[in-house]
Each structure stands twice: as C-alpha cells, then as structure tokens.
mmCIF file of C-alpha atoms in Angstrom:
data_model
loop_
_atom_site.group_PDB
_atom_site.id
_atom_site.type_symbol
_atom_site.label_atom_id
_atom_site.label_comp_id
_atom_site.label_asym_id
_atom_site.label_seq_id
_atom_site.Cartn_x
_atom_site.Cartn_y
_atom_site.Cartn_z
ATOM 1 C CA UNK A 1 0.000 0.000 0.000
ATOM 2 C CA UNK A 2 0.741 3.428 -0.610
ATOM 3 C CA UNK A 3 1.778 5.460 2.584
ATOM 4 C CA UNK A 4 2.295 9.389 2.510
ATOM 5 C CA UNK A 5 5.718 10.485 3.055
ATOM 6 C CA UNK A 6 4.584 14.256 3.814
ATOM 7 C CA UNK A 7 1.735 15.610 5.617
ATOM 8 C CA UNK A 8 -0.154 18.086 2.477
ATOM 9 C CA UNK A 9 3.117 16.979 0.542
ATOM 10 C CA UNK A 10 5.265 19.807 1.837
ATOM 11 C CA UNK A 11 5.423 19.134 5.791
ATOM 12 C CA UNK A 12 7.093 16.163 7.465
ATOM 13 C CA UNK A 13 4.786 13.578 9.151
ATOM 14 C CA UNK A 14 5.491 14.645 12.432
ATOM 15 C CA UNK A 15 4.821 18.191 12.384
ATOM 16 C CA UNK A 16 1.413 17.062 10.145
ATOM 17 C CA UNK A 17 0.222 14.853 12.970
ATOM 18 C CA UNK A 18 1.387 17.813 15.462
ATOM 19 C CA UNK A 19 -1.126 20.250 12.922
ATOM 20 C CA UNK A 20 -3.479 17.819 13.067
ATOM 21 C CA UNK A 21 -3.784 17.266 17.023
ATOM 22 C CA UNK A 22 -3.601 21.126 16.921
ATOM 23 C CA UNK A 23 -6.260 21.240 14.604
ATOM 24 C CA UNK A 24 -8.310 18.482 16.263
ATOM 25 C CA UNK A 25 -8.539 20.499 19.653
ATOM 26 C CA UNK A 26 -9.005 23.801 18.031
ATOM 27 C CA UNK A 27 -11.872 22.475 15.702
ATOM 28 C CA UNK A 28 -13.712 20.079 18.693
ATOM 29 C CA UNK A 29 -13.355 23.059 21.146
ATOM 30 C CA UNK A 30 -14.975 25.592 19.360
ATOM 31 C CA UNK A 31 -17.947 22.965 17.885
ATOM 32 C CA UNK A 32 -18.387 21.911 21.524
ATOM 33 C CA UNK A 33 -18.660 26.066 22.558
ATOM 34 C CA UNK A 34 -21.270 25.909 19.207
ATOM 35 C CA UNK A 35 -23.190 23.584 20.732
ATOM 36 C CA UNK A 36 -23.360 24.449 24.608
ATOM 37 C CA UNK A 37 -24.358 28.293 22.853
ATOM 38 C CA UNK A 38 -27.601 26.992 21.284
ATOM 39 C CA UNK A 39 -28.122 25.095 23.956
ATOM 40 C CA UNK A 40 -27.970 28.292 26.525
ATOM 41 C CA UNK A 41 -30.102 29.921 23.796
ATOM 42 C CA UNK A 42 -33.100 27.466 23.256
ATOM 43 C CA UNK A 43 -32.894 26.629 27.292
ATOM 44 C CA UNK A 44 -33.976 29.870 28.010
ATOM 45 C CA UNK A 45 -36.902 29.790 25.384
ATOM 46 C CA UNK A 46 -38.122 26.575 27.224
ATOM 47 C CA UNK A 47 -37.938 27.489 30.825
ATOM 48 C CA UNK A 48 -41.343 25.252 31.798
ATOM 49 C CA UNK A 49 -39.403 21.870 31.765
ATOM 50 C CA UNK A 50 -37.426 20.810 34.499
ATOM 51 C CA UNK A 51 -34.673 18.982 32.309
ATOM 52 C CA UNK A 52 -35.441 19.503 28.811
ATOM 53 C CA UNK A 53 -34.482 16.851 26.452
ATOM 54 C CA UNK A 54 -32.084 19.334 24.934
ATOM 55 C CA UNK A 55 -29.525 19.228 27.693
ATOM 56 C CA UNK A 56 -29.340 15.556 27.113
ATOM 57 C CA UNK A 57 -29.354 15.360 23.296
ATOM 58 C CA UNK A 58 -26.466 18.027 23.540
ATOM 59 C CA UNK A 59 -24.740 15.918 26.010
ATOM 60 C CA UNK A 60 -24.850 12.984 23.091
ATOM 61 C CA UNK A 61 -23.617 15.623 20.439
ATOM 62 C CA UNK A 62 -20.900 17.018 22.151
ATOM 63 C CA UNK A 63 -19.383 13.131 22.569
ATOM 64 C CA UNK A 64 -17.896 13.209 18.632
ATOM 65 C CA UNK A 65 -16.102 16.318 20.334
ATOM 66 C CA UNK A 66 -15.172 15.137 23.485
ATOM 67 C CA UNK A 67 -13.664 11.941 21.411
ATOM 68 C CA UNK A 68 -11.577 14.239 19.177
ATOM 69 C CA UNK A 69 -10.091 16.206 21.840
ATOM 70 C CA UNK A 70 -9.241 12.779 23.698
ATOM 71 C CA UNK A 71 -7.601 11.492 20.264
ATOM 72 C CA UNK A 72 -5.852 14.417 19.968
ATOM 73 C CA UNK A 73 -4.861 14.632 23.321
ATOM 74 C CA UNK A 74 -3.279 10.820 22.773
ATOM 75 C CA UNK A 75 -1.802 11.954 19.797
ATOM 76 C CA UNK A 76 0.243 14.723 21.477
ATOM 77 C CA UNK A 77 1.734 12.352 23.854
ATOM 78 C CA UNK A 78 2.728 9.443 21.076
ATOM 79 C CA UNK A 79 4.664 12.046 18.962
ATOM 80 C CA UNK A 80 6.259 12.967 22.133
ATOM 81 C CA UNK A 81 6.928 9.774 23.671
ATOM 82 C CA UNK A 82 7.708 7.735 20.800
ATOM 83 C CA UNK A 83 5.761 4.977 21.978
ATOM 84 C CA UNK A 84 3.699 3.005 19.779
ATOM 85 C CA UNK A 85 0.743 1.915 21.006
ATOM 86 C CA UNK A 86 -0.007 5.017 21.689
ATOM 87 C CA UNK A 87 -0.686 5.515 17.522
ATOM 88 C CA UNK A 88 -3.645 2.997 17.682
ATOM 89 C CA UNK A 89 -4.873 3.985 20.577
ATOM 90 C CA UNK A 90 -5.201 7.769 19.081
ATOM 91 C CA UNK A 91 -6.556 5.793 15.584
ATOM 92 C CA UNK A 92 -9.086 3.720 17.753
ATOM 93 C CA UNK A 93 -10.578 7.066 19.495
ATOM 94 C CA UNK A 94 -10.828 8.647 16.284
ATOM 95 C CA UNK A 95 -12.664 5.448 14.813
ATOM 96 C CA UNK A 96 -15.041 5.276 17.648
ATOM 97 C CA UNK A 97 -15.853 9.453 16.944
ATOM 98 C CA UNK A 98 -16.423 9.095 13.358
ATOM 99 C CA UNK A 99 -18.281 5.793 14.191
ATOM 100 C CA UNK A 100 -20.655 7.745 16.765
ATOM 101 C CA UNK A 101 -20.586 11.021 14.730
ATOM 102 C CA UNK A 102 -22.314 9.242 11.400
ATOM 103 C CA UNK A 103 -25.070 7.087 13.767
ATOM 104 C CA UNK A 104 -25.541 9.955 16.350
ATOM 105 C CA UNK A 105 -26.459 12.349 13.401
ATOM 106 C CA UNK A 106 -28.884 9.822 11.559
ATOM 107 C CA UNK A 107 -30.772 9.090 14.554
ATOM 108 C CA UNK A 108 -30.877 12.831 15.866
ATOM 109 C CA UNK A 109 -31.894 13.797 12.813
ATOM 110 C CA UNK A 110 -34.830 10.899 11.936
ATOM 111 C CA UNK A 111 -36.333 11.773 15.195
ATOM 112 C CA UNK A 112 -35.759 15.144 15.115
ATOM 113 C CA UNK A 113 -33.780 15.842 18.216
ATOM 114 C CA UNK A 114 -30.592 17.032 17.130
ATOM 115 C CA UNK A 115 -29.997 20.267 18.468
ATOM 116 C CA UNK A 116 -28.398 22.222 15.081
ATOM 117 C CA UNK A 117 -30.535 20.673 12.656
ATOM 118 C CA UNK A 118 -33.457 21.910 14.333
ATOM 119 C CA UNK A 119 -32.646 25.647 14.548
ATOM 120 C CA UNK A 120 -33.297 26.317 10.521
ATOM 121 C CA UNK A 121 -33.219 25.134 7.462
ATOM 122 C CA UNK A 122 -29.422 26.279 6.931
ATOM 123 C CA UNK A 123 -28.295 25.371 9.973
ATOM 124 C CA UNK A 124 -29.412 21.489 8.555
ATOM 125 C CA UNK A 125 -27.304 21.935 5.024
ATOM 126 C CA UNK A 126 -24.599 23.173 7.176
ATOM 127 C CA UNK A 127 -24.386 20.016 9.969
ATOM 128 C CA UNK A 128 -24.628 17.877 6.855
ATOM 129 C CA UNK A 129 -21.699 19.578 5.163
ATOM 130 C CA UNK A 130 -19.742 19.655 8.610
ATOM 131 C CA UNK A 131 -20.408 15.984 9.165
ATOM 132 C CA UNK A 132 -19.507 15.094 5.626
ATOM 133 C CA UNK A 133 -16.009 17.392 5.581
ATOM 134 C CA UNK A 134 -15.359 16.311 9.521
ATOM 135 C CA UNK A 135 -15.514 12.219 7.924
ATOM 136 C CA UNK A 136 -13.437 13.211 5.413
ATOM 137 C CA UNK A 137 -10.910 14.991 7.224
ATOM 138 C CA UNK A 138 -10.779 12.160 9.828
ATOM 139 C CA UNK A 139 -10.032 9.683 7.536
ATOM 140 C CA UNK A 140 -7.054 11.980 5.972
ATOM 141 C CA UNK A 141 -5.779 12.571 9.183
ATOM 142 C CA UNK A 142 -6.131 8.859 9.798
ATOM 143 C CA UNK A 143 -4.216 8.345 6.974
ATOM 144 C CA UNK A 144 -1.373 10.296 7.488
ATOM 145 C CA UNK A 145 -0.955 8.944 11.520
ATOM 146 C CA UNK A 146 -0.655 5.863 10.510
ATOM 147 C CA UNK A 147 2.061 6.863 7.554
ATOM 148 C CA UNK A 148 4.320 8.588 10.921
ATOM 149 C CA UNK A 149 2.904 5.115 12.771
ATOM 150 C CA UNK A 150 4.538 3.238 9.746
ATOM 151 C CA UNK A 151 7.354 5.654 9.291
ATOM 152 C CA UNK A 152 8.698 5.063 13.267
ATOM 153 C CA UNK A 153 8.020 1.718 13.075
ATOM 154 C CA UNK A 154 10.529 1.396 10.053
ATOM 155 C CA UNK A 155 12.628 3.091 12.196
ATOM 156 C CA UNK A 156 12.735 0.937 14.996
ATOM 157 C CA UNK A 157 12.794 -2.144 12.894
ATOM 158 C CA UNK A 158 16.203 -0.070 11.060
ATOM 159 C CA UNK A 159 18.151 0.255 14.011
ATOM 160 C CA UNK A 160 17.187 -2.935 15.581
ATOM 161 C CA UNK A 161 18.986 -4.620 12.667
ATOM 162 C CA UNK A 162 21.714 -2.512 12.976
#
C-alpha cells in the first residue's frame, strides 16, 4: 500500500500529525462552545421543563467532540513519547468518533432531536456539510498517523537490525 511520506506533501509527518492534534482540539473546542451556545439559547426559550431533552441530546452531540479532543490529546503524547501503542490507541478514538458522529447524526436527525438541525433550514445543510467534511478529514488525518505510525516503526525495525 501506498503510505504518505509528507503531511499536504510539503510538511514532514510529524509536524502534520502535530497540525493535526492542533487542529483536532481547536476544531472540537470551538464545535463543543457551538453547541453548549444553542443550547444556553433554546434553554432559556423553554424554561417550563425541568430537564429539557435538549440538555441531554447536547450531552450525546458534544461526545464526537469530546472523542476528538481525547484522540488528539493521545496523539500529542505518542509524537512525544515515541511509543507506539499510543498511535492505535489515538486511531481507535478517532474510529469510535467518526463511528458515533455518522449514527448519532442519523438518529438525531430521523427523530428530530438534534440540536443544530433543528434551529433552521441552513443550519441542517450546514451540519450535513460539517459531518460530511469532519468524515473526510478524519479519515485523511487517519491516513497520514498511521504513515508517521509506519514511518517510526521502520525506524525501529532499522536500528534494531543494525
């Protein structure tokens, strides 16, 4: 199989998975602020409930999130540490998010509780274009982990002969 040898073909590996971790916590953290925003927003329009259903289907959408920042998180401390393991554990969380991000927004949206798609009609062509680009950037990012994964592992096997 064909692994990358650059991140975007102009950065090394390791400073593309260090852009992408970046990235990852930048990109969950400000979805996540997104999210607890409209739910401050329609709480306040529904004040009769004791526990609207909202605060609990936000606390299912803001999982994806809470994955990615954990991934990334991981990720930070395998380029740094060197070790291993710590590559599929990263590749496993970000599995899991994009896993729960596709079934999480089909459900949501067939019974109508998901929190964006509910606001307006835009705000539903947008969370379908976000979930569609977020997949797709997942499985690039993915991708080019498991090239540095590959890359290091090369390594190792390199100077073991040695």
């Amino acid at each position: 199989m064909f692994w990358a040898k650059k991140c975007c073909f102009c950065i090394s590996l390791q400073t593309g998975c260090i852009i992408i971790a970046l990235l990852g916590l930048f990109l969950s953290g400000m979805n996540i602020d997104y999210t607890l925003y409209l739910l401050n927003s329609t709480h306040t329009r529904e004040t009769q409930y004791k526990f609207p259903a909202e605060v609990l289907y936000t606390s299912l959408q803001i999982i994806p999130d809470c994955l990615s920042v954990l991934a990334s998180c991981l990720l930070i401390f395998a380029i740094i540490s060197q070790y291993l393991w710590l590559f599929w554990i990263t590749l496993f969380f970000q599995t899991l998010q994009a896993i729960y991000l596709v079934t999480f927004s089909i459900v949501s949206s067939l019974i109508g509780s998901n929190l964006i798609i509910n606001e307006s009609f835009w705000h539903n062509i947008t969370y379908w274009v976000y979930v569609i680009l977020w997949l797709a950037l997942t499985l690039y990012f993915m991708y080019i982990i498991y090239s540095y994964y590959r890359q290091l592992k090369e390594g190792e096997i390199e100077n073991a002969i040695e």
